[in-house]
mmCIF file of C-alpha atoms in Angstrom:
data_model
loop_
_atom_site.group_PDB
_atom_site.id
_atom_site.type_symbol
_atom_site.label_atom_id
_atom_site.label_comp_id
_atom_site.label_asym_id
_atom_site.label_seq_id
_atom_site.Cartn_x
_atom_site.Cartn_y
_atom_site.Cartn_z
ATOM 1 C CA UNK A 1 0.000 0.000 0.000
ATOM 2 C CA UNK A 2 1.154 3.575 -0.344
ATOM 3 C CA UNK A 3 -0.321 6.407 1.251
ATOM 4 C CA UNK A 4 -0.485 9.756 -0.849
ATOM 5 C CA UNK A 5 -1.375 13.365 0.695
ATOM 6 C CA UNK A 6 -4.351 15.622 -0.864
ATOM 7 C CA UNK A 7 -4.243 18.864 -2.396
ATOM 8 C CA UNK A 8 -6.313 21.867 -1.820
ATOM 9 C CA UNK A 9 -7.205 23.502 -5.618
ATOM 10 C CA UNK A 10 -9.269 26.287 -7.209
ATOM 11 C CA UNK A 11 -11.388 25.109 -9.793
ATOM 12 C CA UNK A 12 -13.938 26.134 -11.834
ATOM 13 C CA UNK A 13 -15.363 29.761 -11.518
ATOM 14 C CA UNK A 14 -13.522 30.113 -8.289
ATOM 15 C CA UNK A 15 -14.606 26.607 -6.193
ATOM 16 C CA UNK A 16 -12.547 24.940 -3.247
ATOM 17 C CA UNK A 17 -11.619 21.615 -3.790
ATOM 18 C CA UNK A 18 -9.786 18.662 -2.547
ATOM 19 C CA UNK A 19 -8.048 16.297 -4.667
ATOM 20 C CA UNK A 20 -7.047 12.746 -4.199
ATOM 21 C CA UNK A 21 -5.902 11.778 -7.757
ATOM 22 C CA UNK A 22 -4.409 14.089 -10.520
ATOM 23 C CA UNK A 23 -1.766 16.147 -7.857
ATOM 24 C CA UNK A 24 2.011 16.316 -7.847
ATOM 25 C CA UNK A 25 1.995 13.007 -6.179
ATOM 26 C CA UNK A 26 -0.047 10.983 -7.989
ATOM 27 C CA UNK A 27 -0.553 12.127 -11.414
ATOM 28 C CA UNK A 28 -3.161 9.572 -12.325
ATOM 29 C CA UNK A 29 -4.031 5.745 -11.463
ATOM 30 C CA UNK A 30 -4.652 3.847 -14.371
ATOM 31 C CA UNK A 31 -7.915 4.373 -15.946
ATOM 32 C CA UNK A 32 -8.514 6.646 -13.205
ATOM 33 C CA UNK A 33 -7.312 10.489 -14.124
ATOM 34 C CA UNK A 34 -8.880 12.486 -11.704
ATOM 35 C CA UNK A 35 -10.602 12.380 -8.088
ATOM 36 C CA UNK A 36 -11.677 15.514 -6.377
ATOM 37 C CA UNK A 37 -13.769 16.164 -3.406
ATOM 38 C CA UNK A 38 -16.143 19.653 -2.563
ATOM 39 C CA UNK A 39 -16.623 19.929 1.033
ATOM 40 C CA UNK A 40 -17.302 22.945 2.314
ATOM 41 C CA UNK A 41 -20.114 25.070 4.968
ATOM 42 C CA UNK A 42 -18.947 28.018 3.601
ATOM 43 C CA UNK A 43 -20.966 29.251 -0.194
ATOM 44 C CA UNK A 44 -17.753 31.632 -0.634
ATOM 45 C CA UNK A 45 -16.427 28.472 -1.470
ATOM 46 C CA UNK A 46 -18.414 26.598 -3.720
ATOM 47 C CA UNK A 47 -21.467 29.464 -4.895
ATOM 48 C CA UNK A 48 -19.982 29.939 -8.429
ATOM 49 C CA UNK A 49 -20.171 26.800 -9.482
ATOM 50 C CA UNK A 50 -18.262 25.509 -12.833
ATOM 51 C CA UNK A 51 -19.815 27.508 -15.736
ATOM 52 C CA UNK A 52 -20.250 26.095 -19.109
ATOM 53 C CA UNK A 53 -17.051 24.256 -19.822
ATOM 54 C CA UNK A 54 -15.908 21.257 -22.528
ATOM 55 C CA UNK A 55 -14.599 17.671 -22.010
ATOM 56 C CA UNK A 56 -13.312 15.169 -24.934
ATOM 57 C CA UNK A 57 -12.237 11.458 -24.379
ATOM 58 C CA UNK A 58 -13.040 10.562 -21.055
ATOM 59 C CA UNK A 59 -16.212 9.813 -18.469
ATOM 60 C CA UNK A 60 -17.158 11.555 -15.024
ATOM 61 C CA UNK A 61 -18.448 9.935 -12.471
ATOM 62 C CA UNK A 62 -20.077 12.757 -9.818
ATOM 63 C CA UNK A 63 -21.851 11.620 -6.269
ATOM 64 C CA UNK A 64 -23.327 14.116 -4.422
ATOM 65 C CA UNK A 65 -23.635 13.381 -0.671
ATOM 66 C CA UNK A 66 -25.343 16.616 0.817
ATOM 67 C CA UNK A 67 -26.577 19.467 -1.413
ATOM 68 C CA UNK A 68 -27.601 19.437 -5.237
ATOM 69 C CA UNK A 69 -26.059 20.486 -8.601
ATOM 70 C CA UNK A 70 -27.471 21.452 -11.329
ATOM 71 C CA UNK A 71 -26.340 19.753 -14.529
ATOM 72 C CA UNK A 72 -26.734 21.264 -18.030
ATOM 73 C CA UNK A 73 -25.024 20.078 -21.813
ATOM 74 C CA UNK A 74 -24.710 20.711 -25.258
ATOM 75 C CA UNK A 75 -26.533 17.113 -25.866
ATOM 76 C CA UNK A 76 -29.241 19.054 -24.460
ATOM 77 C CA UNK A 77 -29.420 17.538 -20.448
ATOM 78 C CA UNK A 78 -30.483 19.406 -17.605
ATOM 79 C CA UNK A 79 -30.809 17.541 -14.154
ATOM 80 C CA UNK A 80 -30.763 18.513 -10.754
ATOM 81 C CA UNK A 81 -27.983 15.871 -8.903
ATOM 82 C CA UNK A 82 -29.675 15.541 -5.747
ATOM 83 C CA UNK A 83 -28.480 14.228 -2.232
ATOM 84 C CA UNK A 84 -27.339 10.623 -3.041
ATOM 85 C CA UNK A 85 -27.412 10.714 -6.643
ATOM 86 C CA UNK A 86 -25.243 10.355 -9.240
ATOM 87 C CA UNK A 87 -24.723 11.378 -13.053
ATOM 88 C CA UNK A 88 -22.691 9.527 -15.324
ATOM 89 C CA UNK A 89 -21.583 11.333 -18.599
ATOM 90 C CA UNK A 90 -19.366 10.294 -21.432
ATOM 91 C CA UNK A 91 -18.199 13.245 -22.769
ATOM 92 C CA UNK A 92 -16.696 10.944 -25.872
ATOM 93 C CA UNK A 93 -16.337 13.190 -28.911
ATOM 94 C CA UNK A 94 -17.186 16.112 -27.138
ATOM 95 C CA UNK A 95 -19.328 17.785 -24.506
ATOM 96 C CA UNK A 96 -19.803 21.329 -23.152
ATOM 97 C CA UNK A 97 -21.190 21.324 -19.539
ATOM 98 C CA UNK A 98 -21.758 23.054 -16.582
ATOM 99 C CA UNK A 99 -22.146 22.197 -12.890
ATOM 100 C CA UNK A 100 -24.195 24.797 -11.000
ATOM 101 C CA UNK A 101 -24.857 24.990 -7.392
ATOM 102 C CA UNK A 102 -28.399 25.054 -6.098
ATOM 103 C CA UNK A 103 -27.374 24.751 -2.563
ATOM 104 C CA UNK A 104 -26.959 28.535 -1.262
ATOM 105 C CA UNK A 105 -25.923 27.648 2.360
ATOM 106 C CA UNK A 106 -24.851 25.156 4.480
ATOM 107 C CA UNK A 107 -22.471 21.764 3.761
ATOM 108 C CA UNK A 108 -22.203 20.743 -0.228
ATOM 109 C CA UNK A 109 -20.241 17.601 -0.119
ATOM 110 C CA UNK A 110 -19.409 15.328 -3.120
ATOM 111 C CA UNK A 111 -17.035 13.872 -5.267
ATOM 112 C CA UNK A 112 -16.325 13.989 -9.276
ATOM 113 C CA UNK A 113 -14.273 10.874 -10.531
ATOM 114 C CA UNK A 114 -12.826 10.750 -13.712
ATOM 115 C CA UNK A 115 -12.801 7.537 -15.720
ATOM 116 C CA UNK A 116 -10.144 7.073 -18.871
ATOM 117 C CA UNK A 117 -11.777 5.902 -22.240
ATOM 118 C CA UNK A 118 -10.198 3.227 -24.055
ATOM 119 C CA UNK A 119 -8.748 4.423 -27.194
ATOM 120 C CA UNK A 120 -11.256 3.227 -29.235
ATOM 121 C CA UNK A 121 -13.924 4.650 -27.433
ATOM 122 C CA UNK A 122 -12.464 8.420 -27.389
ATOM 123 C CA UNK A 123 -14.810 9.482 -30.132
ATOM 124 C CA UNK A 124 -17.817 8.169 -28.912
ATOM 125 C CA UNK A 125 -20.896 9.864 -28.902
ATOM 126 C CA UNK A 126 -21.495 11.258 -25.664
ATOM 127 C CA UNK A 127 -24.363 9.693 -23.225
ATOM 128 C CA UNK A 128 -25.850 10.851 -19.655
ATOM 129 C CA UNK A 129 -27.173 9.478 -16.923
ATOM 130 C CA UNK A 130 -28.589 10.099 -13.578
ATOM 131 C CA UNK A 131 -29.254 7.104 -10.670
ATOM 132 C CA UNK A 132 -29.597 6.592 -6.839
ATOM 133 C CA UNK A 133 -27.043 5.383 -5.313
ATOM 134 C CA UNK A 134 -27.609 2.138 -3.564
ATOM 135 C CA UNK A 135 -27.720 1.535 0.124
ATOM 136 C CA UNK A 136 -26.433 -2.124 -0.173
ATOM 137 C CA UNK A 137 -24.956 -2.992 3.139
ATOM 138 C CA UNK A 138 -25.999 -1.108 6.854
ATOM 139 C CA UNK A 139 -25.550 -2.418 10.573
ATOM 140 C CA UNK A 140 -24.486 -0.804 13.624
ATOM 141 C CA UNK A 141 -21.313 0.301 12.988
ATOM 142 C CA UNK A 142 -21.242 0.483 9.191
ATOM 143 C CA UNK A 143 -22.853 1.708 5.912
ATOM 144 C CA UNK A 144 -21.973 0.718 2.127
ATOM 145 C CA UNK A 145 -23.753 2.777 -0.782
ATOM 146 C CA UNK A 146 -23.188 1.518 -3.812
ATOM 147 C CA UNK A 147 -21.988 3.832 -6.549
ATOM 148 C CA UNK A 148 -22.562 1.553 -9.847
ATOM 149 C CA UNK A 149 -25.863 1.829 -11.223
ATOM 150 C CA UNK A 150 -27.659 -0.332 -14.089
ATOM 151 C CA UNK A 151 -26.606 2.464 -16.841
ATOM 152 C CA UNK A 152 -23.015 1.722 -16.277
ATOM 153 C CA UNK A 153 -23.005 -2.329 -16.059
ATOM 154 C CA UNK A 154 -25.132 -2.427 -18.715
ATOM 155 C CA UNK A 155 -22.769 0.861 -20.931
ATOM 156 C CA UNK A 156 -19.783 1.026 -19.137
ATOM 157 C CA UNK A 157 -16.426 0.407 -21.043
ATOM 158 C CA UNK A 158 -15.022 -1.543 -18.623
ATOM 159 C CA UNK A 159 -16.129 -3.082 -15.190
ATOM 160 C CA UNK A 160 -15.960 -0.636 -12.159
ATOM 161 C CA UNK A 161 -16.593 -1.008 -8.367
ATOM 162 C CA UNK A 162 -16.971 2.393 -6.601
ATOM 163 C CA UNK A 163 -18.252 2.415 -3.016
ATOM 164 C CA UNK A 164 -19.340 5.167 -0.568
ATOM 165 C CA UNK A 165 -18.623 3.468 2.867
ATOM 166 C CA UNK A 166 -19.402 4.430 6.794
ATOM 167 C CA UNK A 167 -17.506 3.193 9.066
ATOM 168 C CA UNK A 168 -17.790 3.511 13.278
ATOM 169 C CA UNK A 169 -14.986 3.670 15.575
ATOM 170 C CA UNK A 170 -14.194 0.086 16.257
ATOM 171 C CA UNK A 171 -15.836 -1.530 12.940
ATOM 172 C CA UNK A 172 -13.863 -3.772 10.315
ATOM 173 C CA UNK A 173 -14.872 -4.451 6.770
ATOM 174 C CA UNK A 174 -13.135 -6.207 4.246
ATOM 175 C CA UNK A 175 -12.253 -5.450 0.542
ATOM 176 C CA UNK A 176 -11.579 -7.730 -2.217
ATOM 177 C CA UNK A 177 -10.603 -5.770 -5.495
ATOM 178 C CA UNK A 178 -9.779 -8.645 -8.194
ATOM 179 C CA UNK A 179 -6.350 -9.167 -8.721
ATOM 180 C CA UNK A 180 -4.348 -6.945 -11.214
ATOM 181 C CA UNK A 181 -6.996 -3.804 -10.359
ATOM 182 C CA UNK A 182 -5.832 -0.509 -9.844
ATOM 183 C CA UNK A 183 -7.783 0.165 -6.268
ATOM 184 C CA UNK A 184 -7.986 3.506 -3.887
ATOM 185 C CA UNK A 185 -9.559 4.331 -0.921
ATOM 186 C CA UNK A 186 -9.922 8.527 -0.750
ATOM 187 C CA UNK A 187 -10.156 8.750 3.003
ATOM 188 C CA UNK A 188 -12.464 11.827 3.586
ATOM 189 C CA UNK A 189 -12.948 11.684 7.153
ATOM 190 C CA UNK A 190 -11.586 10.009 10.493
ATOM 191 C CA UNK A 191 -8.837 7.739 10.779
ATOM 192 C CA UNK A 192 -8.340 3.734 9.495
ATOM 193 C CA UNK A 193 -5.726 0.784 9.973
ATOM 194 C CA UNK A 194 -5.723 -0.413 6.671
ATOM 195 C CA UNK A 195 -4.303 -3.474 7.376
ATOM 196 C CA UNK A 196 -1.150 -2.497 9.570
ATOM 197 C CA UNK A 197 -0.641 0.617 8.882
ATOM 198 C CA UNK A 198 -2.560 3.790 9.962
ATOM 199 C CA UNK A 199 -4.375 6.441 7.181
ATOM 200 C CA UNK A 200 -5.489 9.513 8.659
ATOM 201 C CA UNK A 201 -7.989 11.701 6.822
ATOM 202 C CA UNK A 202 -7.243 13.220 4.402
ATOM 203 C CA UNK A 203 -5.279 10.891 2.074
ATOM 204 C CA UNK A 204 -5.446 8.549 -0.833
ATOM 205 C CA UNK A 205 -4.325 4.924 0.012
ATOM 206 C CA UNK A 206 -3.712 2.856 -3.187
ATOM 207 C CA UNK A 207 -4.033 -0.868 -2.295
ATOM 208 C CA UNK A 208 -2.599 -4.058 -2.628
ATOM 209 C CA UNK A 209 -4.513 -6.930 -2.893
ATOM 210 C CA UNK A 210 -7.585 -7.851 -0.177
ATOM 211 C CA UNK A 211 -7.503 -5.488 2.614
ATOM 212 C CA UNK A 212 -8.433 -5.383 6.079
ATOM 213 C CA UNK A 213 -10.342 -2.184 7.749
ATOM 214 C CA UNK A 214 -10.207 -1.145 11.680
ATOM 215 C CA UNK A 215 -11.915 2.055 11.970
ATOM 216 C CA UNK A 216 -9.798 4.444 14.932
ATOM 217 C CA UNK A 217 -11.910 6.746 14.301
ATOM 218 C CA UNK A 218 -15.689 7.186 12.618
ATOM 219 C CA UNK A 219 -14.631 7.087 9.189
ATOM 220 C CA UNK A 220 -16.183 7.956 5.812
ATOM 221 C CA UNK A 221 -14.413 7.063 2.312
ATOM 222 C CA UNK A 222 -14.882 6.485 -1.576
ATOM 223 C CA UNK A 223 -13.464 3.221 -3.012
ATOM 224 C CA UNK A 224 -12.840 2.408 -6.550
ATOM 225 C CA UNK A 225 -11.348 -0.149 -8.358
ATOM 226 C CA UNK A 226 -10.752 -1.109 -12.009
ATOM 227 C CA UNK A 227 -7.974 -3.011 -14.443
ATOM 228 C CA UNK A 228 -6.333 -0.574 -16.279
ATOM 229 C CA UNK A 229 -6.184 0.174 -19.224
ATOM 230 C CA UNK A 230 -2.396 0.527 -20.364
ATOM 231 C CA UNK A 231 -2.655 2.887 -23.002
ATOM 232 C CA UNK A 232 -0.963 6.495 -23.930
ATOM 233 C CA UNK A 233 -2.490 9.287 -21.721
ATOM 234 C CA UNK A 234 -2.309 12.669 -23.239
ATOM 235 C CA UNK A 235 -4.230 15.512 -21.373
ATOM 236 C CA UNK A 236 -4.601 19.084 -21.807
ATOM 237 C CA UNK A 237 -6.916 20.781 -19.152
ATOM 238 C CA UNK A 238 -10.277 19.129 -20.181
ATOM 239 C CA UNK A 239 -9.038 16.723 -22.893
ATOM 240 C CA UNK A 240 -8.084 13.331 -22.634
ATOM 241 C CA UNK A 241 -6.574 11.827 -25.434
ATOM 242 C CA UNK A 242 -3.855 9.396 -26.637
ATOM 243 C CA UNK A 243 -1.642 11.701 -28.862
ATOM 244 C CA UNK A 244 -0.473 15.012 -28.803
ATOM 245 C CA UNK A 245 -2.125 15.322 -32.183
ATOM 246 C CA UNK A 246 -5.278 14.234 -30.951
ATOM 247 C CA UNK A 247 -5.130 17.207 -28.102
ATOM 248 C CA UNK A 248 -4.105 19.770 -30.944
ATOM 249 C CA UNK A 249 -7.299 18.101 -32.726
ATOM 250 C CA UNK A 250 -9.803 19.024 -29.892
ATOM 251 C CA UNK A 251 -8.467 22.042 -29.382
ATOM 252 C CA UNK A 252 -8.660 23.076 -32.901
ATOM 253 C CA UNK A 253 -12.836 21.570 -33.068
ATOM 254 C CA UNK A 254 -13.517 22.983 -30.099
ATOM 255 C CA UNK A 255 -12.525 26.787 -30.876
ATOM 256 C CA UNK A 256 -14.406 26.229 -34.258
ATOM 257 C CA UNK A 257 -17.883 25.292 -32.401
ATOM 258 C CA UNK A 258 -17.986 21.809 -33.182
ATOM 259 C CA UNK A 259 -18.009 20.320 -29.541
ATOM 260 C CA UNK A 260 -21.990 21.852 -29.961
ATOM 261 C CA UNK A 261 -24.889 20.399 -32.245
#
């Protein structure tokens, strides 16, 4: 296992955010390119949302835990992303989004994931999708939601497991990523023994094989695992591609208008 530290970004129009993947210390983890986390009481932080921006060659994966978003595209969405919910969008080809928030006080808390296309699957045509997430496992001392709705085992490009879990002081839980899986925990809140060793919040652990949980502390955390891919990555702020002439590409359509019906 190896334990990486989080960093604290401006994004957007001017939001706070946390992230766990795509930071001077972890630059990606194959298929997964980005992981960041909005957590914040304070509007000042979060209020002006991410105005209408484009994406080419890769998914998101967004989860919002407490507040709501409002989603709007170029493939003509709109959908509120309410408390539990997620959206799934492959921005494939090419997508121009925003991600407004509706929430005008108090805690918005989520996370945006995103998820590498396979090379042949970079010019897609772009899809969206909303769906609960699903309370799968709850006792005492624990809660699992899971992330993975129909739309993505029945679309997705690749298998994915993505968790939301709960842990109490004194719980264990186990997890079994498949073997050759790149597999994270984003530790949001409290302190774990992940196996041996103790992760204090906030980090990224990237795992090893099966792994044992002792909550220290009441914990809260996002898993995901999935085989990568093992292609060329080639990114330039919002695009995602496997050449450098691919980036020049998207640049180049996008400036013209075509990322738009």
């Amino acid at each position: 296992m190896k334990v990486y530290p989080t960093a604290e970004v401006i994004d957007g129009a001017g939001v706070r955010i946390r992230r766990y993947i795509g930071t001077m210390h972890i630059k990606e983890l194959d298929p997964f390119l980005l992981l960041d986390e909005i957590k914040s009481q304070d509007p000042k932080d979060y209020i002006k949302g991410f105005p209408e921006h484009p994406h080419r060659g890769f998914q998101t994966l967004t989860f919002m835990i407490k507040g709501s978003l409002l989603h709007t595209d170029s493939e003509g969405n709109q959908q509120v992303l309410k408390e539990m919910w997620l959206q799934w969008m492959n921005a494939g080809r090419g997508v121009v989004h925003s991600e407004m928030p509706l929430t005008e006080k108090g805690l918005l808390w989520g996370f945006q994931l995103w998820l590498n296309n396979p090379k042949e699957k970079k010019m897609s045509e772009p899809f969206y999708y909303s769906f609960p997430a699903v309370l799968s496992e709850e006792s005492n001392l624990h809660r699992v939601w899971n992330l993975v709705g129909e739309p993505i085992k029945e679309r997705g490009f690749y298998p994915l497991t993505c968790l939301f879990v709960e842990l109490k002081r004194g719980a264990q839980f186990n997890l079994m990523p498949q073997e050759g899986q790149s597999s994270f925990i984003a530790l949001s809140e409290g302190s774990l023994l992940i196996n041996s060793a103790r992760v204090d919040a906030p980090s990224l652990a990237v795992l090893e094989g099966n792994t044992l949980l002792s909550a220290l502390k009441d914990a809260s955390f996002l898993f995901g695992s999935a085989r990568p891919l093992g292609e060329p990555v080639v990114r330039w702020g919002p695009f995602v591609m496997s050449s450098q002439e691919e980036i020049i590409q998207a640049i180049k359509e996008y400036r013209e208008g075509r990322f738009k019906p």
